[in-house]
Short mmCIF file of C-alpha atoms in Angstrom, two decimals:
data_model
loop_
_atom_site.label_atom_id
_atom_site.label_comp_id
_atom_site.label_asym_id
_atom_site.label_seq_id
_atom_site.Cartn_x
_atom_site.Cartn_y
_atom_site.Cartn_z
CA MET A 1 70.32 -40.10 19.34
CA ARG A 2 70.82 -42.75 16.61
CA GLU A 3 67.09 -43.41 16.43
CA ALA A 4 66.27 -39.69 16.02
CA ALA A 5 68.97 -39.26 13.38
CA SER A 6 67.71 -42.33 11.50
CA LYS A 7 64.18 -40.92 11.41
CA THR A 8 65.49 -37.59 10.13
CA TRP A 9 67.48 -39.13 7.31
CA ALA A 10 64.59 -41.47 6.46
CA ALA A 11 62.26 -38.49 6.09
CA LEU A 12 64.77 -36.68 3.89
CA LEU A 13 65.37 -39.72 1.67
CA TRP A 14 61.62 -40.30 1.30
CA TRP A 15 61.11 -36.68 0.28
CA LEU A 16 63.89 -36.93 -2.31
CA LEU A 17 63.03 -40.34 -3.79
CA VAL A 18 59.23 -40.52 -3.82
CA PRO A 19 57.96 -39.13 -7.15
CA GLY A 20 55.49 -36.28 -7.24
CA PRO A 21 55.35 -32.46 -7.46
CA ARG A 22 57.63 -30.78 -4.94
CA ASN A 23 58.64 -27.28 -6.00
CA THR A 24 56.48 -24.17 -5.83
CA VAL A 25 56.83 -20.63 -7.09
CA GLY A 26 57.30 -18.14 -4.28
CA LEU A 27 56.08 -18.92 -0.78
CA ASN A 28 52.41 -19.49 -1.52
CA ALA A 29 50.70 -22.84 -1.61
CA THR A 30 50.06 -24.36 -5.02
CA ARG A 31 47.38 -26.84 -5.94
CA GLY A 32 48.35 -30.37 -7.03
CA HIS A 33 45.61 -32.99 -7.24
CA PRO A 34 42.03 -31.79 -6.68
CA GLY A 35 41.67 -30.72 -3.07
CA GLN A 36 45.39 -31.13 -2.34
CA PHE A 37 47.94 -28.37 -1.79
CA PHE A 38 51.71 -28.50 -1.98
CA CYS A 39 53.84 -26.20 0.17
CA ARG A 40 57.45 -25.17 -0.15
CA PRO A 41 59.75 -27.38 2.01
CA GLY A 42 60.58 -25.59 5.25
CA TYR A 43 57.07 -24.10 5.39
CA TYR A 44 53.55 -25.24 6.19
CA CYS A 45 50.39 -24.05 4.50
CA PRO A 46 47.34 -23.89 6.77
CA GLU A 47 44.15 -25.21 5.25
CA GLY A 48 42.13 -22.38 3.81
CA GLY A 49 45.08 -20.00 3.90
CA LYS A 50 46.87 -18.49 0.93
CA THR A 51 50.27 -17.76 2.47
CA ALA A 52 52.89 -20.25 3.63
CA VAL A 53 54.20 -20.02 7.19
CA PRO A 54 57.87 -20.86 7.92
CA CYS A 55 58.76 -23.61 10.37
CA PRO A 56 60.15 -22.14 13.62
CA ARG A 57 63.82 -22.06 14.48
CA GLY A 58 65.06 -25.35 15.84
CA THR A 59 62.77 -27.26 13.46
CA PHE A 60 62.71 -28.14 9.76
CA GLY A 61 60.10 -29.07 7.20
CA PRO A 62 61.18 -31.76 4.69
CA SER A 63 57.73 -32.34 3.21
CA SER A 64 55.70 -30.33 0.71
CA TRP A 65 52.26 -31.10 2.16
CA ALA A 66 52.61 -29.67 5.68
CA THR A 67 49.47 -27.90 6.90
CA ASP A 68 50.29 -27.22 10.55
CA THR A 69 53.26 -26.26 12.74
CA ARG A 70 53.08 -29.78 14.15
CA ASP A 71 54.28 -30.99 10.75
CA CYS A 72 57.60 -29.23 11.38
CA ILE A 73 60.14 -31.72 12.75
CA SER A 74 62.46 -30.90 15.65
CA CYS A 75 66.15 -30.94 14.82
CA PRO A 76 67.83 -34.07 16.18
CA PRO A 77 70.70 -33.81 18.67
CA TYR A 78 73.98 -32.40 17.30
CA HIS A 79 72.02 -30.47 14.67
CA TYR A 80 70.54 -26.98 14.71
CA ALA A 81 68.25 -24.68 12.70
CA PRO A 82 69.42 -21.07 13.13
CA ARG A 83 66.57 -19.47 11.20
CA GLU A 84 63.00 -20.08 10.17
CA GLY A 85 61.90 -21.87 7.04
CA LEU A 86 64.65 -24.50 6.71
CA ALA A 87 64.07 -27.71 4.78
CA ALA A 88 66.86 -29.48 6.71
CA CYS A 89 68.82 -28.95 9.92
CA LEU A 90 72.52 -28.13 9.91
CA PRO A 91 75.15 -30.29 11.64
CA CYS A 92 77.07 -28.83 14.57
CA GLY A 93 80.36 -30.09 13.15
CA PRO A 94 83.39 -31.55 14.93
CA ARG A 95 84.15 -28.48 17.08
CA ALA A 96 80.71 -27.94 18.63
CA GLN A 97 78.05 -30.00 20.35
CA GLN A 98 74.33 -29.89 21.06
CA PRO A 99 72.92 -32.89 22.93
CA LEU A 100 69.40 -31.41 23.04
CA PRO A 101 66.87 -31.59 20.19
CA ALA A 102 65.01 -28.61 18.66
CA GLN A 103 67.83 -26.08 19.14
CA ASP A 104 68.84 -23.04 17.05
CA LYS A 105 72.55 -23.10 17.91
CA CYS A 106 75.37 -25.33 19.15
CA VAL A 107 77.99 -24.93 21.88
CA CYS A 108 81.71 -24.79 21.11
CA LEU A 109 83.89 -27.40 22.77
CA ARG A 110 86.97 -25.25 23.42
CA GLU A 111 87.20 -22.59 26.11
CA GLY A 112 86.98 -18.97 25.00
CA GLN A 113 85.04 -19.71 21.83
CA VAL A 114 81.56 -18.66 20.77
CA PHE A 115 79.42 -20.45 18.20
CA GLN A 116 78.47 -18.40 15.15
CA ALA A 117 75.22 -19.82 13.85
CA SER A 118 75.46 -18.12 10.45
CA ASP A 119 78.39 -20.28 9.29
CA GLY A 120 78.58 -22.94 12.02
CA GLN A 121 82.11 -21.89 13.03
CA CYS A 122 83.63 -21.41 16.50
CA HIS A 123 85.32 -18.02 16.82
CA CYS A 124 87.24 -16.45 19.69
CA ALA A 125 84.92 -14.71 22.13
CA LEU A 126 85.31 -11.10 23.23
CA GLY A 127 88.34 -10.82 25.51
CA TYR A 128 90.09 -13.81 23.92
CA ARG A 129 92.59 -14.01 21.09
CA ALA A 130 93.57 -16.74 18.65
CA THR A 131 96.60 -18.91 19.43
CA GLN A 132 99.06 -20.69 17.18
CA MET A 133 97.29 -23.96 17.95
CA GLU A 134 94.54 -24.97 15.54
CA ASP A 135 91.30 -23.23 16.48
CA GLY A 136 92.64 -22.36 19.92
CA CYS A 137 91.72 -19.22 21.89
CA GLN A 138 93.28 -17.85 25.05
CA LEU A 139 92.39 -15.02 27.39
CA LYS A 140 93.97 -11.69 26.51
CA VAL A 141 96.53 -10.58 29.10
CA TYR A 142 97.63 -6.95 28.92
CA GLU A 143 101.00 -5.69 30.05
CA LEU A 144 101.14 -3.15 32.86
CA CYS A 145 100.96 0.48 31.76
CA LYS A 146 104.20 2.29 32.65
CA ASP A 147 105.33 5.87 33.23
CA GLY A 148 101.96 6.99 34.62
CA SER A 149 99.97 6.00 31.53
CA VAL A 150 96.40 4.70 31.89
CA ARG A 151 94.71 2.01 29.82
CA ASP A 152 91.62 2.93 27.80
CA GLN A 153 88.71 0.62 26.93
CA ARG A 154 90.52 -0.64 23.83
CA GLY A 155 93.45 -1.85 25.94
CA GLU A 156 95.92 0.87 24.88
CA CYS A 157 98.06 2.74 27.41
CA LEU A 158 97.67 6.51 27.02
CA SER A 159 99.64 9.33 28.60
CA SER A 160 97.95 12.47 29.96
CA GLY A 161 98.56 14.30 26.70
CA GLN A 162 97.15 11.44 24.65
CA TRP A 163 94.08 11.30 26.88
CA GLU A 164 93.51 15.03 26.40
CA ARG A 165 93.77 14.78 22.62
CA LEU A 166 91.50 11.74 22.49
CA CYS A 167 88.81 13.14 24.76
CA SER A 168 88.79 16.75 23.57
CA LEU A 169 88.88 15.94 19.85
CA GLN A 170 86.99 12.64 19.55
CA VAL A 171 84.81 12.06 22.61
CA CYS A 172 83.64 15.35 24.17
CA ALA A 173 81.27 17.63 22.26
CA SER A 174 84.00 20.28 22.06
CA PRO A 175 87.52 20.75 23.47
CA GLU A 176 86.07 23.14 26.08
CA ARG A 177 83.98 20.28 27.51
CA TYR A 178 87.04 18.20 28.37
CA GLU A 179 87.60 17.95 32.15
CA GLY A 180 89.91 14.94 32.39
CA TYR A 181 89.68 11.18 32.44
CA ASP A 182 88.70 8.47 34.91
CA ALA A 183 91.75 6.26 35.43
CA SER A 184 89.78 3.48 37.14
CA LEU A 185 87.25 3.12 34.30
CA GLY A 186 89.39 4.25 31.37
CA LEU A 187 86.80 6.81 30.30
CA CYS A 188 86.84 10.46 29.30
CA VAL A 189 85.21 12.99 31.63
CA CYS A 190 83.31 15.73 29.81
CA THR A 191 81.37 18.70 31.21
CA ASP A 192 77.60 18.37 31.21
CA PRO A 193 76.27 21.11 28.88
CA ALA A 194 73.27 21.70 31.14
CA TRP A 195 75.45 23.24 33.88
CA HIS A 196 76.74 25.94 31.54
CA GLU A 197 73.65 26.67 29.44
CA PRO A 198 70.84 27.97 31.70
CA THR A 199 68.63 28.50 28.64
CA ARG A 200 68.42 24.76 28.03
CA SER A 201 65.29 22.91 29.02
CA GLU A 202 67.06 20.67 31.57
CA CYS A 203 66.54 21.33 35.25
CA VAL A 204 69.11 23.94 36.31
CA GLY A 205 69.39 26.64 38.92
CA GLY A 206 66.57 26.86 41.45
CA CYS A 207 64.94 23.48 40.86
CA ARG A 208 68.18 21.77 41.88
CA ASP A 209 67.88 23.42 45.30
CA ARG A 210 64.47 21.95 46.10
CA SER A 211 64.43 20.23 49.45
CA THR A 212 61.92 17.64 48.21
CA PRO A 213 62.76 15.92 44.93
CA PRO A 214 59.82 15.81 42.48
CA LEU A 215 60.34 12.05 41.92
CA LEU A 216 61.16 9.68 44.75
CA LEU A 217 61.30 5.89 44.98
CA VAL A 218 59.67 4.66 48.21
CA CYS A 219 60.39 1.10 49.31
CA SER A 220 57.33 -0.08 51.26
CA ALA A 221 56.93 -3.84 51.44
CA PRO A 222 55.77 -5.66 49.52
CA GLU A 223 55.68 -3.09 46.69
CA LEU A 224 57.93 -0.38 45.32
CA HIS A 225 56.19 2.98 44.76
CA LEU A 226 57.16 6.00 42.68
CA LEU A 227 56.20 9.17 44.59
CA TYR A 228 55.55 12.30 42.53
CA THR A 229 55.34 15.70 44.24
CA ALA A 230 53.61 18.64 42.54
CA SER A 231 51.75 21.67 43.92
CA ASN A 232 52.08 20.47 47.53
CA SER A 233 50.34 17.20 46.68
CA GLN A 234 51.75 13.73 46.29
CA VAL A 235 50.68 10.92 43.98
#
């Protein structure tokens, strides 16, 4: 790890200290000495090409004369490159780790946290909440719903009347479509419009009474076949 980090910093220091043209306008290659092109750091400019190509995620490009993707350097351990075209890798910081090279994200050290590559911070994952401890997250534990109320997907306990108002006014297409709610899933139950609108193009009426379904999955080893029935023939 120390050797890889030393090489990375050596490359960066060389790029900063050695005199010579470095900056370019835009993302295109610019000509320096006769026959020599300079490319924006974080990119490589293929020979004969006119457009710079960004180094892939997990790598960086400290030099301004890269001509191939092989000139992009893999991020050392405990560093990451979350997007293309970076001139230097970003450190994971004290709250995350990444022992592998050439990675585009790090892994948070504490339980219940997820690494956010955009700012390098560890935030509480879905289903966890922040604690009073510094940067701590703990699993959300909900209290039991009382008096016959049922919890919805947001974790709130709703009575029958509250479920009816929620489903009929905010979830179902119209109040007439409201049929109830599923207490085990915490979801509204709305009427399918196709059952009440025979003029719709969905299959209604007689085609639902067919003894042979038009589409059927047939499991015949070693392959799975889709059987289509039409005009007394099968394909």
